């Protein structure tokens, strides 16, 4: 048997507590389109993406808040082309009252020129939006820029 060639991440599935709230958040922040959804009582879900590409699925089937102390998802990261896009998304998040891990664009500790913003969705799921270049370590809002794995 041969191993899969040209393997890439398909979509990310997230459990949420309130589909309507999460749907509004992900559409506003990421400009996702609803590709499909289910609204039956006890089976509410939404498939989100751009064009015909499925990126995130939301499943209303959990209670409580995301735990950073248990094994599993650490954070979900999205790449954009420029730091200006990161900053524009930061402004949208501020109007939504999102919780940030740091204030402003943080250069990644691994490379120094890539960087982004670290924040949480309405269920506390940790998210990141970053650009591969343009994050000047001199502009870091925090000393000792974090790696994206430790925040």
Tab-separated table of N, CA and C in Angstrom, residues 1-134:
chain	number	residue	atom	x	y	z
A	1	UNK	N	0.846	-1.182	0.000
A	1	UNK	CA	0.000	0.000	0.000
A	1	UNK	C	0.890	1.244	0.000
A	2	UNK	N	0.599	2.228	-0.845
A	2	UNK	CA	1.413	3.436	-0.884
A	2	UNK	C	0.787	4.520	-0.007
A	3	UNK	N	1.634	5.373	0.487
A	3	UNK	CA	1.160	6.494	1.302
A	3	UNK	C	0.556	7.548	0.402
A	4	UNK	N	-0.372	8.334	0.962
A	4	UNK	CA	-1.034	9.396	0.198
A	4	UNK	C	-0.018	10.430	-0.251
A	5	UNK	N	-0.101	10.808	-1.487
A	5	UNK	CA	0.768	11.849	-2.023
A	5	UNK	C	-0.025	13.144	-2.110
A	6	UNK	N	0.674	14.265	-2.041
A	6	UNK	CA	0.038	15.578	-2.146
A	6	UNK	C	-1.005	15.797	-1.052
A	7	UNK	N	-0.701	15.329	0.145
A	7	UNK	CA	-1.596	15.456	1.295
A	7	UNK	C	-1.630	16.897	1.775
A	8	UNK	N	-2.814	17.416	2.062
A	8	UNK	CA	-2.955	18.752	2.624
A	8	UNK	C	-4.152	18.767	3.572
A	9	UNK	N	-4.175	19.744	4.448
A	9	UNK	CA	-5.286	19.854	5.384
A	9	UNK	C	-6.569	20.132	4.614
A	10	UNK	N	-7.613	19.431	4.970
A	10	UNK	CA	-8.913	19.647	4.337
A	10	UNK	C	-9.657	20.768	5.035
A	11	UNK	N	-10.469	20.435	6.019
A	11	UNK	CA	-11.185	21.447	6.789
A	11	UNK	C	-10.989	21.170	8.270
A	12	UNK	N	-11.348	22.139	9.090
A	12	UNK	CA	-11.284	22.012	10.537
A	12	UNK	C	-12.708	21.995	11.068
A	13	UNK	N	-13.033	21.017	11.891
A	13	UNK	CA	-14.350	20.932	12.512
A	13	UNK	C	-14.282	21.394	13.952
A	14	UNK	N	-15.168	22.306	14.330
A	14	UNK	CA	-15.179	22.853	15.676
A	14	UNK	C	-16.526	22.621	16.347
A	15	UNK	N	-16.499	22.155	17.593
A	15	UNK	CA	-17.707	22.082	18.403
A	15	UNK	C	-17.967	23.459	19.000
A	16	UNK	N	-19.203	23.903	18.940
A	16	UNK	CA	-19.576	25.205	19.487
A	16	UNK	C	-20.806	25.048	20.374
A	17	UNK	N	-21.023	26.034	21.236
A	17	UNK	CA	-22.169	25.985	22.135
A	17	UNK	C	-23.397	26.685	21.564
A	18	UNK	N	-23.184	27.661	20.694
A	18	UNK	CA	-24.287	28.444	20.123
A	18	UNK	C	-23.965	28.705	18.654
A	19	UNK	N	-24.588	27.942	17.773
A	19	UNK	CA	-24.261	28.032	16.346
A	19	UNK	C	-24.482	29.425	15.788
A	20	UNK	N	-25.584	30.068	16.136
A	20	UNK	CA	-25.870	31.404	15.593
A	20	UNK	C	-24.780	32.399	15.977
A	21	UNK	N	-24.370	32.369	17.227
A	21	UNK	CA	-23.321	33.279	17.704
A	21	UNK	C	-21.992	32.996	16.999
A	22	UNK	N	-21.609	31.742	16.910
A	22	UNK	CA	-20.348	31.380	16.262
A	22	UNK	C	-20.388	31.660	14.770
A	23	UNK	N	-21.505	31.396	14.146
A	23	UNK	CA	-21.655	31.666	12.717
A	23	UNK	C	-21.472	33.154	12.427
A	24	UNK	N	-22.079	33.993	13.217
A	24	UNK	CA	-21.927	35.439	13.040
A	24	UNK	C	-20.470	35.854	13.224
A	25	UNK	N	-19.795	35.306	14.228
A	25	UNK	CA	-18.400	35.632	14.499
A	25	UNK	C	-17.504	35.224	13.332
A	26	UNK	N	-17.569	33.971	12.914
A	26	UNK	CA	-16.684	33.478	11.860
A	26	UNK	C	-16.962	34.143	10.506
A	27	UNK	N	-18.203	34.480	10.241
A	27	UNK	CA	-18.509	35.180	8.989
A	27	UNK	C	-17.966	36.609	9.014
A	28	UNK	N	-18.107	37.290	10.142
A	28	UNK	CA	-17.643	38.672	10.252
A	28	UNK	C	-16.114	38.768	10.246
A	29	UNK	N	-15.457	37.901	10.997
A	29	UNK	CA	-14.005	37.971	11.127
A	29	UNK	C	-13.288	37.452	9.880
A	30	UNK	N	-13.736	36.330	9.346
A	30	UNK	CA	-13.030	35.677	8.250
A	30	UNK	C	-13.695	35.839	6.888
A	31	UNK	N	-14.849	36.506	6.854
A	31	UNK	CA	-15.570	36.704	5.601
A	31	UNK	C	-15.920	35.374	4.934
A	32	UNK	N	-16.260	34.374	5.760
A	32	UNK	CA	-16.653	33.065	5.238
A	32	UNK	C	-18.068	33.113	4.688
A	33	UNK	N	-18.310	32.290	3.699
A	33	UNK	CA	-19.654	32.073	3.167
A	33	UNK	C	-20.201	30.796	3.807
A	34	UNK	N	-21.510	30.711	3.965
A	34	UNK	CA	-22.133	29.473	4.413
A	34	UNK	C	-22.332	28.611	3.173
A	35	UNK	N	-21.613	27.495	3.107
A	35	UNK	CA	-21.708	26.602	1.956
A	35	UNK	C	-22.858	25.613	2.104
A	36	UNK	N	-23.178	25.253	3.343
A	36	UNK	CA	-24.298	24.358	3.646
A	36	UNK	C	-24.576	24.476	5.137
A	37	UNK	N	-25.797	24.144	5.540
A	37	UNK	CA	-26.110	24.156	6.963
A	37	UNK	C	-27.257	23.215	7.269
A	38	UNK	N	-27.360	22.881	8.531
A	38	UNK	CA	-28.443	22.046	9.028
A	38	UNK	C	-29.064	22.715	10.228
A	39	UNK	N	-30.383	22.796	10.228
A	39	UNK	CA	-31.060	23.535	11.295
A	39	UNK	C	-32.059	22.695	12.083
A	40	UNK	N	-31.991	21.373	11.908
A	40	UNK	CA	-32.896	20.508	12.660
A	40	UNK	C	-32.561	20.575	14.142
A	41	UNK	N	-33.574	20.560	14.979
A	41	UNK	CA	-33.366	20.597	16.427
A	41	UNK	C	-32.473	19.426	16.834
A	42	UNK	N	-31.427	19.730	17.581
A	42	UNK	CA	-30.497	18.702	18.030
A	42	UNK	C	-29.430	18.344	17.003
A	43	UNK	N	-29.506	18.899	15.795
A	43	UNK	CA	-28.514	18.618	14.745
A	43	UNK	C	-28.239	19.892	13.953
A	44	UNK	N	-27.739	20.903	14.648
A	44	UNK	CA	-27.444	22.187	13.997
A	44	UNK	C	-25.970	22.235	13.630
A	45	UNK	N	-25.684	22.647	12.398
A	45	UNK	CA	-24.313	22.698	11.914
A	45	UNK	C	-24.215	23.678	10.750
A	46	UNK	N	-22.976	24.071	10.426
A	46	UNK	CA	-22.740	24.943	9.274
A	46	UNK	C	-21.375	24.618	8.680
A	47	UNK	N	-21.325	24.597	7.343
A	47	UNK	CA	-20.080	24.433	6.607
A	47	UNK	C	-19.698	25.796	6.060
A	48	UNK	N	-18.493	26.265	6.391
A	48	UNK	CA	-18.047	27.600	6.014
A	48	UNK	C	-16.838	27.517	5.089
A	49	UNK	N	-16.772	28.463	4.156
A	49	UNK	CA	-15.626	28.489	3.258
A	49	UNK	C	-15.644	29.708	2.375
A	50	UNK	N	-14.871	29.619	1.323
A	50	UNK	CA	-14.798	30.675	0.317
A	50	UNK	C	-14.874	30.021	-1.044
A	51	UNK	N	-15.737	30.575	-1.916
A	51	UNK	CA	-15.949	29.930	-3.199
A	51	UNK	C	-16.518	28.548	-2.946
A	52	UNK	N	-15.906	27.538	-3.509
A	52	UNK	CA	-16.382	26.176	-3.274
A	52	UNK	C	-15.490	25.423	-2.283
A	53	UNK	N	-14.516	26.095	-1.681
A	53	UNK	CA	-13.577	25.434	-0.778
A	53	UNK	C	-14.070	25.457	0.664
A	54	UNK	N	-14.317	24.284	1.204
A	54	UNK	CA	-14.725	24.123	2.596
A	54	UNK	C	-13.512	24.316	3.494
A	55	UNK	N	-13.625	25.196	4.505
A	55	UNK	CA	-12.507	25.487	5.397
A	55	UNK	C	-12.792	25.137	6.854
A	56	UNK	N	-13.980	25.489	7.345
A	56	UNK	CA	-14.329	25.282	8.748
A	56	UNK	C	-15.750	24.749	8.828
A	57	UNK	N	-15.950	23.756	9.699
A	57	UNK	CA	-17.308	23.292	9.984
A	57	UNK	C	-17.599	23.573	11.455
A	58	UNK	N	-18.808	24.009	11.720
A	58	UNK	CA	-19.250	24.293	13.084
A	58	UNK	C	-20.347	23.302	13.454
A	59	UNK	N	-20.227	22.709	14.623
A	59	UNK	CA	-21.186	21.712	15.108
A	59	UNK	C	-21.681	22.151	16.480
A	60	UNK	N	-22.976	22.439	16.607
A	60	UNK	CA	-23.528	22.842	17.905
A	60	UNK	C	-23.790	21.579	18.704
A	61	UNK	N	-22.809	21.184	19.519
A	61	UNK	CA	-22.952	19.952	20.300
A	61	UNK	C	-22.047	19.920	21.525
A	62	UNK	N	-21.803	21.088	22.104
A	62	UNK	CA	-20.945	21.099	23.281
A	62	UNK	C	-21.468	22.083	24.319
A	63	UNK	N	-20.886	21.985	25.509
A	63	UNK	CA	-21.195	22.893	26.606
A	63	UNK	C	-19.893	23.400	27.182
A	64	UNK	N	-19.938	24.483	27.911
A	64	UNK	CA	-18.751	24.995	28.580
A	64	UNK	C	-17.900	25.824	27.645
A	65	UNK	N	-16.594	25.862	27.935
A	65	UNK	CA	-15.646	26.644	27.151
A	65	UNK	C	-14.451	25.777	26.787
A	66	UNK	N	-13.765	26.163	25.752
A	66	UNK	CA	-12.572	25.471	25.273
A	66	UNK	C	-11.542	25.399	26.388
A	67	UNK	N	-10.959	24.224	26.581
A	67	UNK	CA	-9.948	24.052	27.622
A	67	UNK	C	-8.561	24.006	26.998
A	68	UNK	N	-7.671	24.845	27.504
A	68	UNK	CA	-6.290	24.829	27.025
A	68	UNK	C	-5.434	23.855	27.820
A	69	UNK	N	-6.020	23.190	28.808
A	69	UNK	CA	-5.246	22.302	29.666
A	69	UNK	C	-5.383	20.829	29.292
A	70	UNK	N	-6.212	20.510	28.313
A	70	UNK	CA	-6.410	19.126	27.906
A	70	UNK	C	-5.744	18.863	26.558
A	71	UNK	N	-5.354	17.619	26.288
A	71	UNK	CA	-4.797	17.301	24.978
A	71	UNK	C	-5.819	17.590	23.877
A	72	UNK	N	-5.332	17.934	22.724
A	72	UNK	CA	-6.207	18.214	21.587
A	72	UNK	C	-5.760	19.462	20.861
A	73	UNK	N	-6.706	20.141	20.282
A	73	UNK	CA	-6.410	21.339	19.506
A	73	UNK	C	-5.712	22.389	20.372
A	74	UNK	N	-4.601	22.920	19.884
A	74	UNK	CA	-3.916	24.008	20.581
A	74	UNK	C	-4.471	25.341	20.118
A	75	UNK	N	-4.437	25.575	18.811
A	75	UNK	CA	-5.046	26.761	18.226
A	75	UNK	C	-5.233	26.524	16.739
A	76	UNK	N	-6.059	27.338	16.149
A	76	UNK	CA	-6.324	27.287	14.716
A	76	UNK	C	-5.753	28.557	14.116
A	77	UNK	N	-4.926	28.412	13.081
A	77	UNK	CA	-4.213	29.552	12.509
A	77	UNK	C	-4.603	29.761	11.052
A	78	UNK	N	-4.754	31.021	10.678
A	78	UNK	CA	-5.054	31.399	9.294
A	78	UNK	C	-3.980	32.354	8.808
A	79	UNK	N	-3.489	32.129	7.596
A	79	UNK	CA	-2.465	32.990	7.011
A	79	UNK	C	-3.095	33.950	6.017
A	80	UNK	N	-2.666	35.205	6.073
A	80	UNK	CA	-3.035	36.218	5.084
A	80	UNK	C	-1.740	36.715	4.437
A	81	UNK	N	-1.865	37.530	3.422
A	81	UNK	CA	-0.684	37.968	2.676
A	81	UNK	C	0.139	39.043	3.372
A	82	UNK	N	-0.523	39.970	4.075
A	82	UNK	CA	0.191	41.129	4.612
A	82	UNK	C	-0.169	41.414	6.068
A	83	UNK	N	0.755	42.090	6.748
A	83	UNK	CA	0.507	42.523	8.120
A	83	UNK	C	-0.640	43.528	8.149
A	84	UNK	N	-0.821	44.288	7.100
A	84	UNK	CA	-1.937	45.243	7.035
A	84	UNK	C	-3.278	44.508	7.124
A	85	UNK	N	-3.368	43.325	6.492
A	85	UNK	CA	-4.593	42.520	6.596
A	85	UNK	C	-4.792	42.012	8.019
A	86	UNK	N	-3.700	41.668	8.673
A	86	UNK	CA	-3.772	41.239	10.073
A	86	UNK	C	-4.323	42.379	10.921
A	87	UNK	N	-3.794	43.575	10.722
A	87	UNK	CA	-4.237	44.734	11.509
A	87	UNK	C	-5.689	45.094	11.219
A	88	UNK	N	-6.118	44.970	9.972
A	88	UNK	CA	-7.515	45.247	9.631
A	88	UNK	C	-8.442	44.252	10.336
A	89	UNK	N	-8.029	42.986	10.391
A	89	UNK	CA	-8.829	41.982	11.097
A	89	UNK	C	-8.845	42.261	12.587
A	90	UNK	N	-7.729	42.743	13.118
A	90	UNK	CA	-7.663	43.113	14.534
A	90	UNK	C	-8.717	44.174	14.858
A	91	UNK	N	-8.883	45.141	13.985
A	91	UNK	CA	-9.892	46.190	14.201
A	91	UNK	C	-11.304	45.607	14.207
A	92	UNK	N	-11.585	44.678	13.301
A	92	UNK	CA	-12.896	44.017	13.285
A	92	UNK	C	-13.116	43.291	14.611
A	93	UNK	N	-12.105	42.564	15.049
A	93	UNK	CA	-12.206	41.824	16.308
A	93	UNK	C	-12.448	42.749	17.499
A	94	UNK	N	-11.812	43.904	17.498
A	94	UNK	CA	-12.015	44.864	18.597
A	94	UNK	C	-13.464	45.336	18.640
A	95	UNK	N	-14.070	45.576	17.466
A	95	UNK	CA	-15.476	46.003	17.456
A	95	UNK	C	-16.397	44.892	17.960
A	96	UNK	N	-15.958	43.642	17.827
A	96	UNK	CA	-16.752	42.510	18.308
A	96	UNK	C	-16.490	42.193	19.782
A	97	UNK	N	-15.522	42.883	20.381
A	97	UNK	CA	-15.202	42.628	21.784
A	97	UNK	C	-14.440	41.336	22.010
A	98	UNK	N	-13.683	40.882	21.012
A	98	UNK	CA	-12.927	39.630	21.138
A	98	UNK	C	-11.846	39.759	22.210
A	99	UNK	N	-11.491	38.640	22.796
A	99	UNK	CA	-10.432	38.590	23.802
A	99	UNK	C	-9.113	38.270	23.118
A	100	UNK	N	-8.098	39.098	23.363
A	100	UNK	CA	-6.773	38.927	22.770
A	100	UNK	C	-5.798	38.387	23.806
A	101	UNK	N	-4.850	37.548	23.353
A	101	UNK	CA	-3.787	37.070	24.234
A	101	UNK	C	-2.731	38.154	24.422
A	102	UNK	N	-2.524	38.981	23.397
A	102	UNK	CA	-1.564	40.089	23.422
A	102	UNK	C	-2.204	41.264	22.707
A	103	UNK	N	-1.695	42.434	22.958
A	103	UNK	CA	-2.201	43.627	22.306
A	103	UNK	C	-1.356	43.916	21.068
A	104	UNK	N	-1.959	43.855	19.903
A	104	UNK	CA	-1.248	44.168	18.671
A	104	UNK	C	-0.616	42.974	17.999
A	105	UNK	N	0.032	43.244	16.872
A	105	UNK	CA	0.707	42.200	16.094
A	105	UNK	C	1.964	41.766	16.830
A	106	UNK	N	2.110	40.461	17.019
A	106	UNK	CA	3.244	39.899	17.739
A	106	UNK	C	4.119	39.118	16.755
A	107	UNK	N	5.398	39.485	16.631
A	107	UNK	CA	6.303	38.699	15.781
A	107	UNK	C	6.467	37.295	16.372
A	108	UNK	N	6.504	36.296	15.506
A	108	UNK	CA	6.740	34.926	15.971
A	108	UNK	C	8.171	34.800	16.475
A	109	UNK	N	8.334	34.149	17.581
A	109	UNK	CA	9.669	33.930	18.130
A	109	UNK	C	10.527	33.065	17.237
A	110	UNK	N	9.909	32.228	16.393
A	110	UNK	CA	10.680	31.315	15.555
A	110	UNK	C	11.405	32.023	14.416
A	111	UNK	N	10.808	33.055	13.829
A	111	UNK	CA	11.429	33.631	12.631
A	111	UNK	C	11.675	35.132	12.721
A	112	UNK	N	10.954	35.831	13.540
A	112	UNK	CA	11.192	37.254	13.697
A	112	UNK	C	10.512	38.153	12.684
A	113	UNK	N	10.224	37.660	11.473
A	113	UNK	CA	9.564	38.535	10.499
A	113	UNK	C	8.115	38.143	10.258
A	114	UNK	N	7.749	36.913	10.610
A	114	UNK	CA	6.337	36.544	10.532
A	114	UNK	C	5.695	36.911	11.859
A	115	UNK	N	4.404	37.168	11.834
A	115	UNK	CA	3.733	37.506	13.078
A	115	UNK	C	2.261	37.709	12.876
A	116	UNK	N	1.543	37.775	13.968
A	116	UNK	CA	0.104	37.912	13.864
A	116	UNK	C	-0.544	38.301	15.170
A	117	UNK	N	-1.846	38.089	15.192
A	117	UNK	CA	-2.637	38.372	16.381
A	117	UNK	C	-3.187	37.049	16.912
A	118	UNK	N	-3.294	36.966	18.225
A	118	UNK	CA	-3.753	35.768	18.910
A	118	UNK	C	-5.002	36.147	19.702
A	119	UNK	N	-6.104	35.444	19.451
A	119	UNK	CA	-7.377	35.815	20.059
A	119	UNK	C	-8.245	34.579	20.223
A	120	UNK	N	-9.408	34.749	20.846
A	120	UNK	CA	-10.322	33.638	21.088
A	120	UNK	C	-11.668	33.893	20.437
A	121	UNK	N	-12.309	32.803	20.023
A	121	UNK	CA	-13.666	32.908	19.484
A	121	UNK	C	-14.658	32.945	20.650
A	122	UNK	N	-15.961	33.019	20.390
A	122	UNK	CA	-16.932	33.120	21.493
A	122	UNK	C	-16.928	31.942	22.474
A	123	UNK	N	-16.405	30.782	22.054
A	123	UNK	CA	-16.327	29.626	22.943
A	123	UNK	C	-14.942	29.455	23.559
A	124	UNK	N	-14.071	30.433	23.367
A	124	UNK	CA	-12.733	30.375	23.941
A	124	UNK	C	-11.728	29.605	23.099
A	125	UNK	N	-12.093	29.173	21.897
A	125	UNK	CA	-11.155	28.475	21.020
A	125	UNK	C	-10.087	29.471	20.578
A	126	UNK	N	-8.822	29.095	20.775
A	126	UNK	CA	-7.719	30.002	20.452
A	126	UNK	C	-7.485	30.039	18.944
A	127	UNK	N	-7.374	31.251	18.416
A	127	UNK	CA	-7.203	31.487	16.991
A	127	UNK	C	-6.032	32.423	16.753
A	128	UNK	N	-5.499	32.349	15.543
A	128	UNK	CA	-4.406	33.231	15.137
A	128	UNK	C	-4.626	33.624	13.681
A	129	UNK	N	-4.325	34.865	13.365
A	129	UNK	CA	-4.230	35.320	11.980
A	129	UNK	C	-2.846	35.925	11.850
A	130	UNK	N	-2.078	35.437	10.855
A	130	UNK	CA	-0.712	35.915	10.731
A	130	UNK	C	-0.341	36.161	9.282
A	131	UNK	N	0.727	36.921	9.100
A	131	UNK	CA	1.340	37.147	7.793
A	131	UNK	C	2.762	36.598	7.852
A	132	UNK	N	3.262	36.022	6.747
A	132	UNK	CA	4.595	35.418	6.762
A	132	UNK	C	5.744	36.430	6.835
A	133	UNK	N	5.470	37.689	6.518
A	133	UNK	CA	6.497	38.724	6.597
A	133	UNK	C	5.866	40.022	7.093
A	134	UNK	N	6.722	40.965	7.471
A	134	UNK	CA	6.243	42.297	7.822
A	134	UNK	C	6.079	42.575	9.293
